[in-house]
Amino acid sequence: MKPHWPVPAGLHTASAELPVESRLPGFDGATGWFNSPPLTPAALHGKVVLVGFWTYTCINWLRQLPYLRAWAGKYHGQGLTVVGVHTPEFSFEHDAGNVRRAVQDMRIDYPVALDDNYAVWGAFANHYWPALYFADARGRIRHHHFGEGEYQQSEMIIQRLLAEAGSGGAGHDMVSPEARGVEAPADWAHLRSPENYAGYERTENFASPGDLVPGRPHTYQAPLQLRLNHWALSGDWTAGSEATTAGTAGGQIACRFHARDLNMVLSPRTPGTAVRFQVFLDGQPPGDDHGTDADGQGWGTVTEPRLY
């Protein structure tokens, strides 16, 4: 199971006793901060703290984000501090400018710690994107959750920890954020395709003859048919450990999937440039199924490294 795929956490009901799992480690290893000066355990004393590990291209985290925004807005005045810890997966996610743009574009106004060296990740002994850690006003971690989902339970945990801290206004109502585009909940009932990678180190089910050729240009051909969850290249490409890069215009990627949505992490080869692409669904322009980053004819433009 990949480290950023949803993993079930230990289940606690709101009426069950919440154990003390560990102490809140703090954020000493953070390489920078957005929306806040550096936060210390002393500065957070007396606050209920929700720490969320994320990386800005992770679709599982993107679907969690509406709830983080809503909880930060609803409970901030009652003693909750939400702290996002951005621990990058891909090399371009180490770029503080890319993360800053994501924070702005995604309307994140709670504190964000940059964890480029995985120091905070290691202090929490974390292994997953997304991951939530719930700490009480005494600096003790009382609950955690890995992956998306279980939002009602998570909010009940927040309300309970705020009540323990003496906040009388948390109430029992639940947030109902409007989630659109990539933030919309997954269609789990019809989802048959997991995530995959285009770099040679972690890819699966590559179907072009001859497999990926690491580290040098190669001309690929796609087979006439693809099995479910297999993918292929056509044209001139260079397969790197993390990503595969088109060498000339006209390169094609084919993927057979079964899901409501298909998302890809894309980047222009040269920063600051724009690259046009066209998507076909079952060999035809996508029409009303074009999504948010392409039009009805399938045309879109890659302008920055992110999830499209």
PDB file of N, CA and C in Angstrom, residues 99-201:
ATOM      1  N   VAL A  99       4.672  26.316  -3.341  1.00  0.00           N
ATOM      2  CA  VAL A  99       3.789  26.069  -2.194  1.00  0.00           C
ATOM      3  C   VAL A  99       3.025  27.335  -1.840  1.00  0.00           C
ATOM      4  N   ARG A 100       3.703  28.491  -1.876  1.00  0.00           N
ATOM      5  CA  ARG A 100       3.022  29.755  -1.573  1.00  0.00           C
ATOM      6  C   ARG A 100       1.866  29.989  -2.538  1.00  0.00           C
ATOM      7  N   ARG A 101       2.102  29.741  -3.834  1.00  0.00           N
ATOM      8  CA  ARG A 101       1.033  29.911  -4.817  1.00  0.00           C
ATOM      9  C   ARG A 101      -0.122  28.956  -4.528  1.00  0.00           C
ATOM     10  N   ALA A 102       0.195  27.711  -4.143  1.00  0.00           N
ATOM     11  CA  ALA A 102      -0.865  26.758  -3.816  1.00  0.00           C
ATOM     12  C   ALA A 102      -1.656  27.218  -2.605  1.00  0.00           C
ATOM     13  N   VAL A 103      -0.975  27.726  -1.583  1.00  0.00           N
ATOM     14  CA  VAL A 103      -1.655  28.222  -0.382  1.00  0.00           C
ATOM     15  C   VAL A 103      -2.624  29.343  -0.742  1.00  0.00           C
ATOM     16  N   GLN A 104      -2.186  30.235  -1.609  1.00  0.00           N
ATOM     17  CA  GLN A 104      -3.050  31.344  -2.020  1.00  0.00           C
ATOM     18  C   GLN A 104      -4.207  30.863  -2.884  1.00  0.00           C
ATOM     19  N   ASP A 105      -3.889  30.026  -3.884  1.00  0.00           N
ATOM     20  CA  ASP A 105      -4.931  29.568  -4.807  1.00  0.00           C
ATOM     21  C   ASP A 105      -5.984  28.717  -4.101  1.00  0.00           C
ATOM     22  N   MET A 106      -5.564  27.974  -3.079  1.00  0.00           N
ATOM     23  CA  MET A 106      -6.480  27.073  -2.378  1.00  0.00           C
ATOM     24  C   MET A 106      -7.144  27.728  -1.167  1.00  0.00           C
ATOM     25  N   ARG A 107      -6.917  29.027  -1.004  1.00  0.00           N
ATOM     26  CA  ARG A 107      -7.578  29.808   0.056  1.00  0.00           C
ATOM     27  C   ARG A 107      -7.297  29.219   1.445  1.00  0.00           C
ATOM     28  N   ILE A 108      -6.043  28.897   1.702  1.00  0.00           N
ATOM     29  CA  ILE A 108      -5.626  28.378   3.001  1.00  0.00           C
ATOM     30  C   ILE A 108      -5.143  29.558   3.831  1.00  0.00           C
ATOM     31  N   ASP A 109      -5.829  29.854   4.928  1.00  0.00           N
ATOM     32  CA  ASP A 109      -5.424  30.977   5.767  1.00  0.00           C
ATOM     33  C   ASP A 109      -4.966  30.557   7.160  1.00  0.00           C
ATOM     34  N   TYR A 110      -4.947  29.262   7.447  1.00  0.00           N
ATOM     35  CA  TYR A 110      -4.402  28.808   8.728  1.00  0.00           C
ATOM     36  C   TYR A 110      -2.881  28.641   8.594  1.00  0.00           C
ATOM     37  N   PRO A 111      -2.139  28.536   9.694  1.00  0.00           N
ATOM     38  CA  PRO A 111      -0.676  28.444   9.616  1.00  0.00           C
ATOM     39  C   PRO A 111      -0.214  27.209   8.855  1.00  0.00           C
ATOM     40  N   VAL A 112       0.827  27.398   8.060  1.00  0.00           N
ATOM     41  CA  VAL A 112       1.420  26.313   7.281  1.00  0.00           C
ATOM     42  C   VAL A 112       2.919  26.284   7.553  1.00  0.00           C
ATOM     43  N   ALA A 113       3.419  25.147   8.022  1.00  0.00           N
ATOM     44  CA  ALA A 113       4.849  24.933   8.218  1.00  0.00           C
ATOM     45  C   ALA A 113       5.414  24.203   7.013  1.00  0.00           C
ATOM     46  N   LEU A 114       6.524  24.690   6.488  1.00  0.00           N
ATOM     47  CA  LEU A 114       7.220  24.006   5.399  1.00  0.00           C
ATOM     48  C   LEU A 114       8.191  22.993   5.999  1.00  0.00           C
ATOM     49  N   ASP A 115       8.095  21.765   5.523  1.00  0.00           N
ATOM     50  CA  ASP A 115       8.857  20.654   6.094  1.00  0.00           C
ATOM     51  C   ASP A 115       9.717  20.019   5.009  1.00  0.00           C
ATOM     52  N   ASP A 116      10.542  20.830   4.346  1.00  0.00           N
ATOM     53  CA  ASP A 116      11.297  20.353   3.193  1.00  0.00           C
ATOM     54  C   ASP A 116      12.250  19.215   3.534  1.00  0.00           C
ATOM     55  N   ASN A 117      12.744  19.172   4.753  1.00  0.00           N
ATOM     56  CA  ASN A 117      13.722  18.161   5.136  1.00  0.00           C
ATOM     57  C   ASN A 117      13.105  16.974   5.887  1.00  0.00           C
ATOM     58  N   TYR A 118      11.778  16.921   5.933  1.00  0.00           N
ATOM     59  CA  TYR A 118      11.055  15.834   6.598  1.00  0.00           C
ATOM     60  C   TYR A 118      11.359  15.769   8.103  1.00  0.00           C
ATOM     61  N   ALA A 119      11.794  16.878   8.685  1.00  0.00           N
ATOM     62  CA  ALA A 119      12.115  16.876  10.113  1.00  0.00           C
ATOM     63  C   ALA A 119      10.853  16.780  10.967  1.00  0.00           C
ATOM     64  N   VAL A 120       9.820  17.539  10.623  1.00  0.00           N
ATOM     65  CA  VAL A 120       8.568  17.474  11.382  1.00  0.00           C
ATOM     66  C   VAL A 120       7.887  16.133  11.138  1.00  0.00           C
ATOM     67  N   TRP A 121       7.897  15.681   9.909  1.00  0.00           N
ATOM     68  CA  TRP A 121       7.392  14.342   9.551  1.00  0.00           C
ATOM     69  C   TRP A 121       8.030  13.284  10.443  1.00  0.00           C
ATOM     70  N   GLY A 122       9.347  13.343  10.602  1.00  0.00           N
ATOM     71  CA  GLY A 122      10.051  12.372  11.439  1.00  0.00           C
ATOM     72  C   GLY A 122       9.730  12.527  12.903  1.00  0.00           C
ATOM     73  N   ALA A 123       9.576  13.775  13.374  1.00  0.00           N
ATOM     74  CA  ALA A 123       9.258  13.993  14.788  1.00  0.00           C
ATOM     75  C   ALA A 123       7.909  13.392  15.157  1.00  0.00           C
ATOM     76  N   PHE A 124       6.977  13.403  14.211  1.00  0.00           N
ATOM     77  CA  PHE A 124       5.666  12.795  14.437  1.00  0.00           C
ATOM     78  C   PHE A 124       5.670  11.304  14.110  1.00  0.00           C
ATOM     79  N   ALA A 125       6.776  10.779  13.580  1.00  0.00           N
ATOM     80  CA  ALA A 125       6.829   9.393  13.100  1.00  0.00           C
ATOM     81  C   ALA A 125       5.695   9.147  12.107  1.00  0.00           C
ATOM     82  N   ASN A 126       5.465  10.124  11.237  1.00  0.00           N
ATOM     83  CA  ASN A 126       4.374  10.034  10.269  1.00  0.00           C
ATOM     84  C   ASN A 126       4.834   9.298   9.006  1.00  0.00           C
ATOM     85  N   HIS A 127       3.869   8.681   8.323  1.00  0.00           N
ATOM     86  CA  HIS A 127       4.178   7.958   7.094  1.00  0.00           C
ATOM     87  C   HIS A 127       3.172   8.228   5.977  1.00  0.00           C
ATOM     88  N   TYR A 128       2.207   9.139   6.186  1.00  0.00           N
ATOM     89  CA  TYR A 128       1.083   9.202   5.255  1.00  0.00           C
ATOM     90  C   TYR A 128       0.735  10.637   4.872  1.00  0.00           C
ATOM     91  N   TRP A 129       0.258  10.791   3.631  1.00  0.00           N
ATOM     92  CA  TRP A 129      -0.446  11.984   3.169  1.00  0.00           C
ATOM     93  C   TRP A 129      -1.863  11.552   2.777  1.00  0.00           C
ATOM     94  N   PRO A 130      -2.897  12.196   3.262  1.00  0.00           N
ATOM     95  CA  PRO A 130      -2.899  13.136   4.386  1.00  0.00           C
ATOM     96  C   PRO A 130      -2.920  12.394   5.715  1.00  0.00           C
ATOM     97  N   ALA A 131      -2.520  13.094   6.761  1.00  0.00           N
ATOM     98  CA  ALA A 131      -2.562  12.547   8.115  1.00  0.00           C
ATOM     99  C   ALA A 131      -2.973  13.658   9.068  1.00  0.00           C
ATOM    100  N   LEU A 132      -3.846  13.339  10.002  1.00  0.00           N
ATOM    101  CA  LEU A 132      -4.314  14.296  10.999  1.00  0.00           C
ATOM    102  C   LEU A 132      -3.928  13.825  12.388  1.00  0.00           C
ATOM    103  N   TYR A 133      -3.436  14.766  13.203  1.00  0.00           N
ATOM    104  CA  TYR A 133      -3.106  14.496  14.604  1.00  0.00           C
ATOM    105  C   TYR A 133      -3.831  15.527  15.463  1.00  0.00           C
ATOM    106  N   PHE A 134      -4.555  15.041  16.479  1.00  0.00           N
ATOM    107  CA  PHE A 134      -5.406  15.876  17.327  1.00  0.00           C
ATOM    108  C   PHE A 134      -4.759  15.972  18.705  1.00  0.00           C
ATOM    109  N   ALA A 135      -4.362  17.174  19.113  1.00  0.00           N
ATOM    110  CA  ALA A 135      -3.716  17.377  20.410  1.00  0.00           C
ATOM    111  C   ALA A 135      -4.610  18.211  21.311  1.00  0.00           C
ATOM    112  N   ASP A 136      -4.654  17.849  22.589  1.00  0.00           N
ATOM    113  CA  ASP A 136      -5.480  18.583  23.537  1.00  0.00           C
ATOM    114  C   ASP A 136      -4.750  19.828  24.043  1.00  0.00           C
ATOM    115  N   ALA A 137      -5.421  20.591  24.894  1.00  0.00           N
ATOM    116  CA  ALA A 137      -4.873  21.856  25.373  1.00  0.00           C
ATOM    117  C   ALA A 137      -3.659  21.673  26.272  1.00  0.00           C
ATOM    118  N   ARG A 138      -3.367  20.442  26.676  1.00  0.00           N
ATOM    119  CA  ARG A 138      -2.188  20.145  27.494  1.00  0.00           C
ATOM    120  C   ARG A 138      -1.028  19.614  26.654  1.00  0.00           C
ATOM    121  N   GLY A 139      -1.173  19.684  25.335  1.00  0.00           N
ATOM    122  CA  GLY A 139      -0.088  19.283  24.459  1.00  0.00           C
ATOM    123  C   GLY A 139       0.055  17.786  24.293  1.00  0.00           C
ATOM    124  N   ARG A 140      -1.041  17.048  24.480  1.00  0.00           N
ATOM    125  CA  ARG A 140      -0.997  15.590  24.349  1.00  0.00           C
ATOM    126  C   ARG A 140      -1.791  15.173  23.109  1.00  0.00           C
ATOM    127  N   ILE A 141      -1.194  14.337  22.262  1.00  0.00           N
ATOM    128  CA  ILE A 141      -1.923  13.811  21.102  1.00  0.00           C
ATOM    129  C   ILE A 141      -2.896  12.759  21.579  1.00  0.00           C
ATOM    130  N   ARG A 142      -4.181  12.971  21.249  1.00  0.00           N
ATOM    131  CA  ARG A 142      -5.242  12.106  21.751  1.00  0.00           C
ATOM    132  C   ARG A 142      -5.904  11.271  20.649  1.00  0.00           C
ATOM    133  N   HIS A 143      -5.618  11.595  19.397  1.00  0.00           N
ATOM    134  CA  HIS A 143      -6.279  10.876  18.304  1.00  0.00           C
ATOM    135  C   HIS A 143      -5.495  11.163  17.026  1.00  0.00           C
ATOM    136  N   HIS A 144      -5.605  10.254  16.046  1.00  0.00           N
ATOM    137  CA  HIS A 144      -5.011  10.480  14.741  1.00  0.00           C
ATOM    138  C   HIS A 144      -5.890   9.817  13.697  1.00  0.00           C
ATOM    139  N   HIS A 145      -5.740  10.268  12.462  1.00  0.00           N
ATOM    140  CA  HIS A 145      -6.472   9.645  11.351  1.00  0.00           C
ATOM    141  C   HIS A 145      -5.623   9.762  10.100  1.00  0.00           C
ATOM    142  N   PHE A 146      -5.487   8.665   9.364  1.00  0.00           N
ATOM    143  CA  PHE A 146      -4.714   8.627   8.134  1.00  0.00           C
ATOM    144  C   PHE A 146      -5.655   8.496   6.943  1.00  0.00           C
ATOM    145  N   GLY A 147      -5.424   9.298   5.906  1.00  0.00           N
ATOM    146  CA  GLY A 147      -6.265   9.259   4.718  1.00  0.00           C
ATOM    147  C   GLY A 147      -7.452  10.183   4.836  1.00  0.00           C
ATOM    148  N   GLU A 148      -8.229  10.236   3.765  1.00  0.00           N
ATOM    149  CA  GLU A 148      -9.422  11.069   3.768  1.00  0.00           C
ATOM    150  C   GLU A 148     -10.568  10.328   4.439  1.00  0.00           C
ATOM    151  N   GLY A 149     -11.683  11.054   4.636  1.00  0.00           N
ATOM    152  CA  GLY A 149     -12.873  10.438   5.217  1.00  0.00           C
ATOM    153  C   GLY A 149     -12.957  10.588   6.726  1.00  0.00           C
ATOM    154  N   GLU A 150     -14.020  10.014   7.293  1.00  0.00           N
ATOM    155  CA  GLU A 150     -14.315  10.055   8.727  1.00  0.00           C
ATOM    156  C   GLU A 150     -14.367  11.495   9.247  1.00  0.00           C
ATOM    157  N   TYR A 151     -14.972  12.395   8.458  1.00  0.00           N
ATOM    158  CA  TYR A 151     -14.979  13.807   8.819  1.00  0.00           C
ATOM    159  C   TYR A 151     -15.876  14.091  10.017  1.00  0.00           C
ATOM    160  N   GLN A 152     -17.007  13.396  10.106  1.00  0.00           N
ATOM    161  CA  GLN A 152     -17.882  13.616  11.252  1.00  0.00           C
ATOM    162  C   GLN A 152     -17.187  13.197  12.543  1.00  0.00           C
ATOM    163  N   GLN A 153     -16.513  12.056  12.516  1.00  0.00           N
ATOM    164  CA  GLN A 153     -15.798  11.613  13.704  1.00  0.00           C
ATOM    165  C   GLN A 153     -14.698  12.598  14.078  1.00  0.00           C
ATOM    166  N   SER A 154     -13.963  13.078  13.086  1.00  0.00           N
ATOM    167  CA  SER A 154     -12.890  14.034  13.362  1.00  0.00           C
ATOM    168  C   SER A 154     -13.446  15.301  14.001  1.00  0.00           C
ATOM    169  N   GLU A 155     -14.577  15.795  13.499  1.00  0.00           N
ATOM    170  CA  GLU A 155     -15.145  17.015  14.085  1.00  0.00           C
ATOM    171  C   GLU A 155     -15.649  16.761  15.499  1.00  0.00           C
ATOM    172  N   MET A 156     -16.186  15.578  15.755  1.00  0.00           N
ATOM    173  CA  MET A 156     -16.603  15.246  17.117  1.00  0.00           C
ATOM    174  C   MET A 156     -15.407  15.217  18.066  1.00  0.00           C
ATOM    175  N   ILE A 157     -14.258  14.744  17.583  1.00  0.00           N
ATOM    176  CA  ILE A 157     -13.038  14.757  18.389  1.00  0.00           C
ATOM    177  C   ILE A 157     -12.648  16.199  18.719  1.00  0.00           C
ATOM    178  N   ILE A 158     -12.689  17.084  17.710  1.00  0.00           N
ATOM    179  CA  ILE A 158     -12.383  18.497  17.943  1.00  0.00           C
ATOM    180  C   ILE A 158     -13.306  19.081  19.004  1.00  0.00           C
ATOM    181  N   GLN A 159     -14.596  18.835  18.857  1.00  0.00           N
ATOM    182  CA  GLN A 159     -15.564  19.372  19.826  1.00  0.00           C
ATOM    183  C   GLN A 159     -15.298  18.834  21.219  1.00  0.00           C
ATOM    184  N   ARG A 160     -14.955  17.575  21.306  1.00  0.00           N
ATOM    185  CA  ARG A 160     -14.699  16.986  22.620  1.00  0.00           C
ATOM    186  C   ARG A 160     -13.463  17.589  23.269  1.00  0.00           C
ATOM    187  N   LEU A 161     -12.395  17.749  22.517  1.00  0.00           N
ATOM    188  CA  LEU A 161     -11.171  18.318  23.086  1.00  0.00           C
ATOM    189  C   LEU A 161     -11.367  19.779  23.467  1.00  0.00           C
ATOM    190  N   LEU A 162     -12.156  20.514  22.686  1.00  0.00           N
ATOM    191  CA  LEU A 162     -12.469  21.888  23.065  1.00  0.00           C
ATOM    192  C   LEU A 162     -13.292  21.931  24.352  1.00  0.00           C
ATOM    193  N   ALA A 163     -14.248  21.013  24.488  1.00  0.00           N
ATOM    194  CA  ALA A 163     -15.041  20.957  25.716  1.00  0.00           C
ATOM    195  C   ALA A 163     -14.162  20.630  26.915  1.00  0.00           C
ATOM    196  N   GLU A 164     -13.227  19.697  26.755  1.00  0.00           N
ATOM    197  CA  GLU A 164     -12.303  19.379  27.840  1.00  0.00           C
ATOM    198  C   GLU A 164     -11.485  20.596  28.243  1.00  0.00           C
ATOM    199  N   ALA A 165     -11.177  21.453  27.272  1.00  0.00           N
ATOM    200  CA  ALA A 165     -10.376  22.644  27.545  1.00  0.00           C
ATOM    201  C   ALA A 165     -11.186  23.780  28.134  1.00  0.00           C
ATOM    202  N   GLY A 166     -12.512  23.578  28.266  1.00  0.00           N
ATOM    203  CA  GLY A 166     -13.356  24.586  28.890  1.00  0.00           C
ATOM    204  C   GLY A 166     -14.082  25.480  27.924  1.00  0.00           C
ATOM    205  N   SER A 167     -14.014  25.184  26.612  1.00  0.00           N
ATOM    206  CA  SER A 167     -14.744  25.979  25.645  1.00  0.00           C
ATOM    207  C   SER A 167     -16.204  25.546  25.644  1.00  0.00           C
ATOM    208  N   GLY A 168     -17.097  26.501  25.878  1.00  0.00           N
ATOM    209  CA  GLY A 168     -18.514  26.156  25.955  1.00  0.00           C
ATOM    210  C   GLY A 168     -19.280  26.385  24.679  1.00  0.00           C
ATOM    211  N   GLY A 169     -18.605  26.858  23.638  1.00  0.00           N
ATOM    212  CA  GLY A 169     -19.345  27.232  22.443  1.00  0.00           C
ATOM    213  C   GLY A 169     -19.168  26.323  21.257  1.00  0.00           C
ATOM    214  N   ALA A 170     -18.506  25.178  21.455  1.00  0.00           N
ATOM    215  CA  ALA A 170     -18.236  24.313  20.314  1.00  0.00           C
ATOM    216  C   ALA A 170     -19.506  23.712  19.741  1.00  0.00           C
ATOM    217  N   GLY A 171     -20.461  23.376  20.587  1.00  0.00           N
ATOM    218  CA  GLY A 171     -21.715  22.808  20.123  1.00  0.00           C
ATOM    219  C   GLY A 171     -21.538  21.421  19.546  1.00  0.00           C
ATOM    220  N   HIS A 172     -22.588  20.966  18.859  1.00  0.00           N
ATOM    221  CA  HIS A 172     -22.556  19.625  18.271  1.00  0.00           C
ATOM    222  C   HIS A 172     -22.880  19.629  16.783  1.00  0.00           C
ATOM    223  N   ASP A 173     -23.130  20.800  16.205  1.00  0.00           N
ATOM    224  CA  ASP A 173     -23.420  20.865  14.775  1.00  0.00           C
ATOM    225  C   ASP A 173     -22.164  20.560  13.978  1.00  0.00           C
ATOM    226  N   MET A 174     -22.354  19.960  12.796  1.00  0.00           N
ATOM    227  CA  MET A 174     -21.244  19.596  11.929  1.00  0.00           C
ATOM    228  C   MET A 174     -21.170  20.554  10.734  1.00  0.00           C
ATOM    229  N   VAL A 175     -19.973  20.808  10.257  1.00  0.00           N
ATOM    230  CA  VAL A 175     -19.810  21.633   9.071  1.00  0.00           C
ATOM    231  C   VAL A 175     -20.285  20.856   7.847  1.00  0.00           C
ATOM    232  N   SER A 176     -20.691  21.587   6.828  1.00  0.00           N
ATOM    233  CA  SER A 176     -21.095  20.983   5.551  1.00  0.00           C
ATOM    234  C   SER A 176     -20.492  21.797   4.417  1.00  0.00           C
ATOM    235  N   PRO A 177     -19.187  21.672   4.207  1.00  0.00           N
ATOM    236  CA  PRO A 177     -18.538  22.499   3.181  1.00  0.00           C
ATOM    237  C   PRO A 177     -18.965  22.102   1.780  1.00  0.00           C
ATOM    238  N   GLU A 178     -19.026  23.099   0.902  1.00  0.00           N
ATOM    239  CA  GLU A 178     -19.279  22.830  -0.506  1.00  0.00           C
ATOM    240  C   GLU A 178     -17.942  22.508  -1.173  1.00  0.00           C
ATOM    241  N   ALA A 179     -17.838  21.329  -1.728  1.00  0.00           N
ATOM    242  CA  ALA A 179     -16.597  20.877  -2.343  1.00  0.00           C
ATOM    243  C   ALA A 179     -16.817  20.676  -3.830  1.00  0.00           C
ATOM    244  N   ARG A 180     -16.039  21.382  -4.639  1.00  0.00           N
ATOM    245  CA  ARG A 180     -16.198  21.313  -6.090  1.00  0.00           C
ATOM    246  C   ARG A 180     -14.859  21.005  -6.747  1.00  0.00           C
ATOM    247  N   GLY A 181     -14.922  20.631  -8.012  1.00  0.00           N
ATOM    248  CA  GLY A 181     -13.703  20.360  -8.762  1.00  0.00           C
ATOM    249  C   GLY A 181     -12.906  19.234  -8.140  1.00  0.00           C
ATOM    250  N   VAL A 182     -11.592  19.424  -8.007  1.00  0.00           N
ATOM    251  CA  VAL A 182     -10.751  18.363  -7.458  1.00  0.00           C
ATOM    252  C   VAL A 182     -11.038  18.124  -5.981  1.00  0.00           C
ATOM    253  N   GLU A 183     -11.717  19.054  -5.317  1.00  0.00           N
ATOM    254  CA  GLU A 183     -12.031  18.886  -3.901  1.00  0.00           C
ATOM    255  C   GLU A 183     -13.309  18.077  -3.663  1.00  0.00           C
ATOM    256  N   ALA A 184     -14.028  17.744  -4.713  1.00  0.00           N
ATOM    257  CA  ALA A 184     -15.263  16.977  -4.562  1.00  0.00           C
ATOM    258  C   ALA A 184     -14.964  15.586  -4.023  1.00  0.00           C
ATOM    259  N   PRO A 185     -15.828  15.048  -3.171  1.00  0.00           N
ATOM    260  CA  PRO A 185     -15.588  13.699  -2.642  1.00  0.00           C
ATOM    261  C   PRO A 185     -15.472  12.666  -3.754  1.00  0.00           C
ATOM    262  N   ALA A 186     -14.673  11.659  -3.519  1.00  0.00           N
ATOM    263  CA  ALA A 186     -14.505  10.595  -4.506  1.00  0.00           C
ATOM    264  C   ALA A 186     -15.809   9.812  -4.678  1.00  0.00           C
ATOM    265  N   ASP A 187     -15.990   9.293  -5.864  1.00  0.00           N
ATOM    266  CA  ASP A 187     -17.124   8.421  -6.158  1.00  0.00           C
ATOM    267  C   ASP A 187     -16.690   6.984  -5.878  1.00  0.00           C
ATOM    268  N   TRP A 188     -16.616   6.653  -4.573  1.00  0.00           N
ATOM    269  CA  TRP A 188     -16.032   5.376  -4.170  1.00  0.00           C
ATOM    270  C   TRP A 188     -16.793   4.183  -4.742  1.00  0.00           C
ATOM    271  N   ALA A 189     -18.095   4.326  -4.972  1.00  0.00           N
ATOM    272  CA  ALA A 189     -18.901   3.196  -5.435  1.00  0.00           C
ATOM    273  C   ALA A 189     -18.487   2.731  -6.825  1.00  0.00           C
ATOM    274  N   HIS A 190     -17.914   3.632  -7.629  1.00  0.00           N
ATOM    275  CA  HIS A 190     -17.573   3.285  -9.005  1.00  0.00           C
ATOM    276  C   HIS A 190     -16.075   3.388  -9.279  1.00  0.00           C
ATOM    277  N   LEU A 191     -15.283   3.628  -8.257  1.00  0.00           N
ATOM    278  CA  LEU A 191     -13.851   3.799  -8.440  1.00  0.00           C
ATOM    279  C   LEU A 191     -13.168   2.445  -8.556  1.00  0.00           C
ATOM    280  N   ARG A 192     -12.510   2.203  -9.693  1.00  0.00           N
ATOM    281  CA  ARG A 192     -11.813   0.941  -9.925  1.00  0.00           C
ATOM    282  C   ARG A 192     -10.342   1.158 -10.299  1.00  0.00           C
ATOM    283  N   SER A 193      -9.894   2.400 -10.255  1.00  0.00           N
ATOM    284  CA  SER A 193      -8.532   2.701 -10.695  1.00  0.00           C
ATOM    285  C   SER A 193      -7.767   3.431  -9.599  1.00  0.00           C
ATOM    286  N   PRO A 194      -6.638   2.870  -9.144  1.00  0.00           N
ATOM    287  CA  PRO A 194      -5.817   3.531  -8.142  1.00  0.00           C
ATOM    288  C   PRO A 194      -4.881   4.539  -8.785  1.00  0.00           C
ATOM    289  N   GLU A 195      -4.107   5.244  -7.973  1.00  0.00           N
ATOM    290  CA  GLU A 195      -3.109   6.156  -8.516  1.00  0.00           C
ATOM    291  C   GLU A 195      -1.929   5.373  -9.067  1.00  0.00           C
ATOM    292  N   ASN A 196      -1.152   6.052  -9.875  1.00  0.00           N
ATOM    293  CA  ASN A 196       0.038   5.451 -10.458  1.00  0.00           C
ATOM    294  C   ASN A 196       1.062   6.550 -10.666  1.00  0.00           C
ATOM    295  N   TYR A 197       2.285   6.178 -11.054  1.00  0.00           N
ATOM    296  CA  TYR A 197       3.375   7.112 -11.273  1.00  0.00           C
ATOM    297  C   TYR A 197       3.918   6.931 -12.683  1.00  0.00           C
ATOM    298  N   ALA A 198       4.452   8.031 -13.248  1.00  0.00           N
ATOM    299  CA  ALA A 198       5.028   7.966 -14.584  1.00  0.00           C
ATOM    300  C   ALA A 198       6.549   7.857 -14.567  1.00  0.00           C
ATOM    301  N   GLY A 199       7.179   7.984 -13.399  1.00  0.00           N
ATOM    302  CA  GLY A 199       8.612   7.780 -13.292  1.00  0.00           C
ATOM    303  C   GLY A 199       8.945   6.302 -13.182  1.00  0.00           C
ATOM    304  N   TYR A 200      10.136   5.927 -13.628  1.00  0.00           N
ATOM    305  CA  TYR A 200      10.455   4.497 -13.693  1.00  0.00           C
ATOM    306  C   TYR A 200      10.609   3.838 -12.330  1.00  0.00           C
ATOM    307  N   GLU A 201      10.879   4.616 -11.273  1.00  0.00           N
ATOM    308  CA  GLU A 201      11.114   3.993  -9.970  1.00  0.00           C
ATOM    309  C   GLU A 201       9.843   3.410  -9.360  1.00  0.00           C
TER     310      GLU A 201
END
